[in-house]
Amino acid sequence: GLPDFRPIRGTSLQYAADSDSQLFFYTRDREAYLLLSGRWFKASSLKGPWTHVPPGDLPSDFSKIPRGSPQAIVLGSVPDTREAELALLANSVPTTATVSRRDTRIQLTYDGEPKFKPIEGTGMSYAVNAQLPVIQVETNYYALDNGVWFTAAAPLGPWSVAAEVPEEIYTIPPSSPVYYATFARIYQADEDEVEVGYTAGYQGAYEDGGTVVYGTGYEYEPWNGSEYYGWGWTWGYSYTYVPWYQWWVWRPWWSQPGGLRAAIVDNIY
């Protein structure tokens, strides 16, 4: 039936109490607002059309949603709030590790002979039929596995742990399926070990207008030959940013086996 919109104290906003979506109604402009994977959309009718709203264009009443209320879960997607600032901070903190240059190995296979495709706007190419990012920079090759960079003089190797990678790699645009590799870094190296790390963009969370969103939103073409190699999800699946858990997938009780009357969440990183 019609949504059950209920007022949010101290604001001109109402929230849909009978929806699993983060759906709001702004009474001043008579427009609905919907939060999906950290991005806001609005429409004058629930039937659409829906248009994207840059975070900075949100009505100021969103920042007035009372903390501690169930609706406060969206504050991490409202710029200039404490929750959004903490989300940006968490997004920038790297996960690091120190690995042995001698003992660390990569398990890399291609579906047939290596095939490379140019990366738009750069002089680099990437392997379309590998299950891991493999990037060609001039006559050298760089592969990324579990946040560790490897290098080789040929696409089939032999591979060794890289002590450095070209800065050109960090110019790969979001339109490329290997964009997420730009969030993995080498911090320092000696003859025996390498300190590596990655920030949340390596796992699909990116900054956008003072907030954190899930996925680039681009559609990446998978490899479908004898093997199927897809790229990470870039959109949808009810991703919700929860400040104390980061990104989760919300699943309502009616989607669970046996109709369990409980809502569950899956932490994706």
Short mmCIF file of C-alpha atoms in Angstrom, two decimals:
data_model
loop_
_atom_site.label_atom_id
_atom_site.label_comp_id
_atom_site.label_asym_id
_atom_site.label_seq_id
_atom_site.Cartn_x
_atom_site.Cartn_y
_atom_site.Cartn_z
CA GLY A 1 0.00 0.00 0.00
CA LEU A 2 0.98 3.63 0.45
CA PRO A 3 4.12 4.24 2.52
CA ASP A 4 3.65 4.95 6.20
CA PHE A 5 5.55 8.24 6.50
CA ARG A 6 6.15 9.41 10.05
CA PRO A 7 7.72 12.72 11.19
CA ILE A 8 11.31 13.02 12.42
CA ARG A 9 11.46 15.28 15.43
CA GLY A 10 13.04 18.70 14.88
CA THR A 11 13.03 18.46 11.09
CA SER A 12 10.75 18.80 8.08
CA LEU A 13 11.55 15.22 7.17
CA GLN A 14 9.42 12.12 7.38
CA TYR A 15 10.63 8.53 7.12
CA ALA A 16 8.91 5.48 5.67
CA ALA A 17 8.28 3.23 8.66
CA ASP A 18 7.14 0.28 6.55
CA SER A 19 10.07 0.05 4.13
CA ASP A 20 13.43 -1.70 4.32
CA SER A 21 14.83 1.15 2.21
CA GLN A 22 16.13 4.42 3.62
CA LEU A 23 13.23 6.39 2.19
CA PHE A 24 12.36 9.93 3.33
CA PHE A 25 9.89 12.65 2.43
CA TYR A 26 10.90 16.32 2.65
CA THR A 27 7.68 18.18 3.35
CA ARG A 28 8.97 21.65 2.39
CA ASP A 29 9.70 20.73 -1.24
CA ARG A 30 7.27 17.79 -1.40
CA GLU A 31 10.02 15.46 -2.64
CA ALA A 32 11.05 11.93 -1.70
CA TYR A 33 14.69 11.07 -1.00
CA LEU A 34 16.18 7.59 -1.24
CA LEU A 35 19.62 6.38 -0.11
CA LEU A 36 21.20 3.54 -2.11
CA SER A 37 24.76 2.31 -1.57
CA GLY A 38 25.66 5.66 -0.01
CA ARG A 39 24.21 7.73 -2.89
CA TRP A 40 21.14 9.94 -2.63
CA PHE A 41 18.32 10.17 -5.17
CA LYS A 42 15.15 12.25 -5.20
CA ALA A 43 11.82 12.33 -7.01
CA SER A 44 8.57 14.24 -6.83
CA SER A 45 6.72 10.90 -7.03
CA LEU A 46 7.57 7.45 -5.71
CA LYS A 47 7.05 6.26 -9.27
CA GLY A 48 9.98 8.43 -10.36
CA PRO A 49 11.82 9.53 -12.31
CA TRP A 50 14.62 9.50 -9.74
CA THR A 51 17.62 11.81 -10.11
CA HIS A 52 20.97 11.69 -8.34
CA VAL A 53 21.52 14.28 -5.61
CA PRO A 54 25.13 15.37 -4.92
CA PRO A 55 25.74 15.10 -1.17
CA GLY A 56 26.25 18.86 -0.86
CA ASP A 57 22.77 19.51 -2.29
CA LEU A 58 20.90 17.60 0.41
CA PRO A 59 18.44 19.67 2.48
CA SER A 60 20.09 20.79 5.71
CA ASP A 61 17.40 19.00 7.72
CA PHE A 62 19.15 15.68 7.04
CA SER A 63 22.01 16.76 9.30
CA LYS A 64 19.44 17.43 12.05
CA ILE A 65 18.23 13.83 12.25
CA PRO A 66 18.50 13.01 15.98
CA ARG A 67 21.49 10.86 16.88
CA GLY A 68 20.38 7.68 18.56
CA SER A 69 17.25 7.40 16.44
CA PRO A 70 16.92 4.50 13.97
CA GLN A 71 17.06 7.02 11.10
CA ALA A 72 20.48 8.26 12.27
CA ILE A 73 21.99 5.35 10.35
CA VAL A 74 22.01 7.65 7.28
CA LEU A 75 24.12 10.38 8.94
CA GLY A 76 27.28 8.73 7.62
CA SER A 77 25.99 9.69 4.15
CA VAL A 78 25.23 13.32 5.06
CA PRO A 79 28.28 15.60 4.54
CA ASP A 80 29.71 17.65 7.39
CA THR A 81 28.21 15.43 10.07
CA ARG A 82 30.41 13.76 12.66
CA GLU A 83 29.39 10.38 11.28
CA ALA A 84 30.43 11.33 7.72
CA GLU A 85 33.76 12.66 8.97
CA LEU A 86 34.42 9.42 10.84
CA ALA A 87 33.48 7.46 7.71
CA LEU A 88 35.99 9.44 5.66
CA LEU A 89 38.65 8.89 8.29
CA ALA A 90 37.99 5.14 8.40
CA ASN A 91 38.10 5.06 4.61
CA SER A 92 41.58 6.61 4.59
CA VAL A 93 43.24 4.38 7.21
CA PRO A 94 45.30 1.66 5.51
CA THR A 95 45.40 -2.01 6.39
CA THR A 96 49.09 -2.93 6.36
CA ALA A 97 51.27 -6.01 6.41
CA THR A 98 54.94 -6.90 6.05
CA VAL A 99 55.67 -9.79 3.70
CA SER A 100 58.77 -11.78 2.84
CA ARG A 101 60.19 -11.06 -0.61
CA ARG A 102 61.62 -14.56 -0.79
CA ASP A 103 58.70 -16.66 0.44
CA THR A 104 55.61 -14.79 -0.81
CA ARG A 105 54.09 -16.27 -3.98
CA ILE A 106 51.27 -15.40 -6.34
CA GLN A 107 48.76 -17.86 -7.79
CA LEU A 108 48.00 -16.35 -11.17
CA THR A 109 46.39 -18.07 -14.14
CA TYR A 110 44.98 -16.93 -17.47
CA ASP A 111 42.14 -18.46 -19.41
CA GLY A 112 44.22 -19.28 -22.48
CA GLU A 113 46.98 -17.05 -23.79
CA PRO A 114 47.22 -13.68 -21.96
CA LYS A 115 45.05 -11.03 -23.61
CA PHE A 116 45.49 -7.33 -22.83
CA LYS A 117 43.22 -4.36 -23.38
CA PRO A 118 44.23 -0.66 -23.23
CA ILE A 119 43.27 1.32 -20.15
CA GLU A 120 41.41 4.37 -21.40
CA GLY A 121 43.29 7.66 -21.07
CA THR A 122 46.60 6.00 -20.22
CA GLY A 123 49.47 4.23 -21.96
CA MET A 124 48.83 1.08 -19.91
CA SER A 125 46.93 -2.14 -20.56
CA TYR A 126 45.32 -4.77 -18.34
CA ALA A 127 44.76 -8.50 -18.73
CA VAL A 128 41.12 -9.24 -19.53
CA ASN A 129 41.40 -13.02 -19.05
CA ALA A 130 43.18 -13.17 -15.67
CA GLN A 131 41.46 -13.68 -12.33
CA LEU A 132 43.66 -10.98 -10.74
CA PRO A 133 44.62 -7.46 -11.85
CA VAL A 134 47.59 -7.68 -14.23
CA ILE A 135 48.77 -4.33 -15.60
CA GLN A 136 51.28 -3.75 -18.37
CA VAL A 137 53.39 -0.61 -18.05
CA GLU A 138 55.68 -0.31 -21.06
CA THR A 139 57.64 -3.59 -21.11
CA ASN A 140 56.98 -4.56 -17.49
CA TYR A 141 54.05 -6.31 -15.85
CA TYR A 142 52.55 -5.79 -12.39
CA ALA A 143 50.03 -8.06 -10.69
CA LEU A 144 48.16 -7.57 -7.42
CA ASP A 145 47.12 -10.35 -5.05
CA ASN A 146 45.80 -9.84 -1.51
CA GLY A 147 47.19 -6.31 -1.44
CA VAL A 148 50.70 -7.41 -2.46
CA TRP A 149 52.25 -6.18 -5.71
CA PHE A 150 54.29 -8.53 -7.89
CA THR A 151 56.37 -7.77 -10.96
CA ALA A 152 57.61 -9.69 -13.98
CA ALA A 153 59.21 -9.05 -17.36
CA ALA A 154 56.59 -11.20 -19.13
CA PRO A 155 52.86 -11.78 -18.53
CA LEU A 156 53.50 -15.43 -17.58
CA GLY A 157 56.26 -14.53 -15.15
CA PRO A 158 58.29 -15.55 -13.31
CA TRP A 159 56.81 -13.25 -10.70
CA SER A 160 58.56 -11.72 -7.70
CA VAL A 161 57.37 -9.41 -4.93
CA ALA A 162 57.72 -5.83 -6.15
CA ALA A 163 59.73 -3.31 -4.16
CA GLU A 164 58.05 -0.45 -6.02
CA VAL A 165 55.48 0.17 -8.75
CA PRO A 166 55.28 3.00 -11.30
CA GLU A 167 53.32 6.08 -10.22
CA GLU A 168 51.49 5.84 -13.54
CA ILE A 169 49.45 2.98 -12.09
CA TYR A 170 47.77 5.44 -9.75
CA THR A 171 46.34 7.35 -12.72
CA ILE A 172 44.04 4.45 -13.70
CA PRO A 173 40.51 5.95 -13.93
CA PRO A 174 37.36 4.61 -12.20
CA SER A 175 36.02 3.52 -15.59
CA SER A 176 38.62 0.73 -15.61
CA PRO A 177 37.82 -2.56 -13.83
CA VAL A 178 41.33 -2.53 -12.29
CA TYR A 179 40.78 0.90 -10.72
CA TYR A 180 40.58 -0.68 -7.26
CA ALA A 181 44.27 -1.63 -7.60
CA THR A 182 45.17 2.05 -7.23
CA PHE A 183 44.33 1.81 -3.53
CA ALA A 184 47.11 -0.72 -2.83
CA ARG A 185 50.53 0.74 -2.02
CA ILE A 186 54.10 -0.23 -1.21
CA TYR A 187 55.33 1.80 1.74
CA GLN A 188 58.88 0.60 2.13
CA ALA A 189 61.11 -2.29 1.16
CA ASP A 190 64.52 -3.78 1.87
CA GLU A 191 66.29 -6.86 0.57
CA ASP A 192 64.20 -9.23 2.69
CA GLU A 193 60.77 -7.69 3.28
CA VAL A 194 58.19 -5.30 1.86
CA GLU A 195 55.62 -3.31 3.81
CA VAL A 196 52.37 -3.12 1.86
CA GLY A 197 48.92 -1.75 2.56
CA TYR A 198 45.59 -0.78 1.09
CA THR A 199 42.78 1.60 1.93
CA ALA A 200 39.07 0.87 1.61
CA GLY A 201 38.93 1.68 -2.09
CA TYR A 202 40.66 -1.67 -2.67
CA GLN A 203 37.46 -3.28 -1.39
CA GLY A 204 35.00 -0.97 -3.10
CA ALA A 205 34.38 2.04 -0.82
CA TYR A 206 35.12 5.48 -2.23
CA GLU A 207 34.87 9.13 -1.24
CA ASP A 208 32.23 11.28 -2.91
CA GLY A 209 31.42 14.85 -1.95
CA GLY A 210 32.38 14.53 1.70
CA THR A 211 30.77 11.10 2.14
CA VAL A 212 31.65 7.46 1.51
CA VAL A 213 29.83 5.49 -1.19
CA TYR A 214 29.98 1.85 -2.17
CA GLY A 215 31.16 0.99 -5.68
CA THR A 216 32.19 3.13 -8.62
CA GLY A 217 28.84 2.66 -10.34
CA TYR A 218 30.54 1.61 -13.58
CA GLU A 219 29.58 -1.58 -15.35
CA TYR A 220 32.68 -3.68 -16.06
CA GLU A 221 32.70 -6.32 -18.74
CA PRO A 222 33.66 -9.76 -17.34
CA TRP A 223 35.73 -12.40 -19.08
CA ASN A 224 33.61 -15.34 -20.17
CA GLY A 225 35.66 -18.02 -21.94
CA SER A 226 36.50 -21.48 -20.69
CA GLU A 227 36.52 -19.77 -17.29
CA TYR A 228 34.45 -16.90 -15.96
CA TYR A 229 36.31 -13.99 -14.34
CA GLY A 230 34.09 -11.21 -13.07
CA TRP A 231 34.91 -7.97 -11.30
CA GLY A 232 33.61 -6.80 -7.94
CA TRP A 233 30.07 -5.52 -7.47
CA THR A 234 29.94 -1.79 -8.13
CA TRP A 235 26.35 -1.04 -7.23
CA GLY A 236 23.17 -2.23 -5.52
CA TYR A 237 22.60 -5.22 -3.22
CA SER A 238 21.23 -2.96 -0.43
CA TYR A 239 24.66 -1.86 0.77
CA THR A 240 24.27 0.31 3.86
CA TYR A 241 27.01 2.19 5.68
CA VAL A 242 26.86 1.52 9.41
CA PRO A 243 29.38 3.73 11.26
CA TRP A 244 30.48 1.06 13.72
CA TYR A 245 30.64 -1.79 11.15
CA GLN A 246 31.26 0.07 7.84
CA TRP A 247 29.51 -1.52 4.83
CA TRP A 248 26.88 -4.16 5.37
CA VAL A 249 24.26 -5.88 3.24
CA TRP A 250 20.81 -5.71 4.79
CA ARG A 251 18.55 -8.70 4.34
CA PRO A 252 14.94 -8.54 5.57
CA TRP A 253 13.48 -11.45 7.52
CA TRP A 254 11.19 -12.54 4.67
CA SER A 255 14.19 -13.29 2.42
CA GLN A 256 15.55 -15.84 4.87
CA PRO A 257 14.95 -19.61 4.73
CA GLY A 258 11.94 -20.58 6.84
CA GLY A 259 10.75 -16.99 7.09
CA LEU A 260 12.78 -16.26 10.23
CA ARG A 261 11.32 -13.16 11.79
CA ALA A 262 14.60 -11.41 12.22
CA ALA A 263 16.72 -9.15 10.10
CA ILE A 264 20.31 -10.10 9.49
CA VAL A 265 23.28 -8.27 8.07
CA ASP A 266 26.40 -9.45 6.29
CA ASN A 267 29.64 -7.57 6.82
CA ILE A 268 31.45 -7.23 3.51
CA TYR A 269 34.65 -5.70 4.84
#
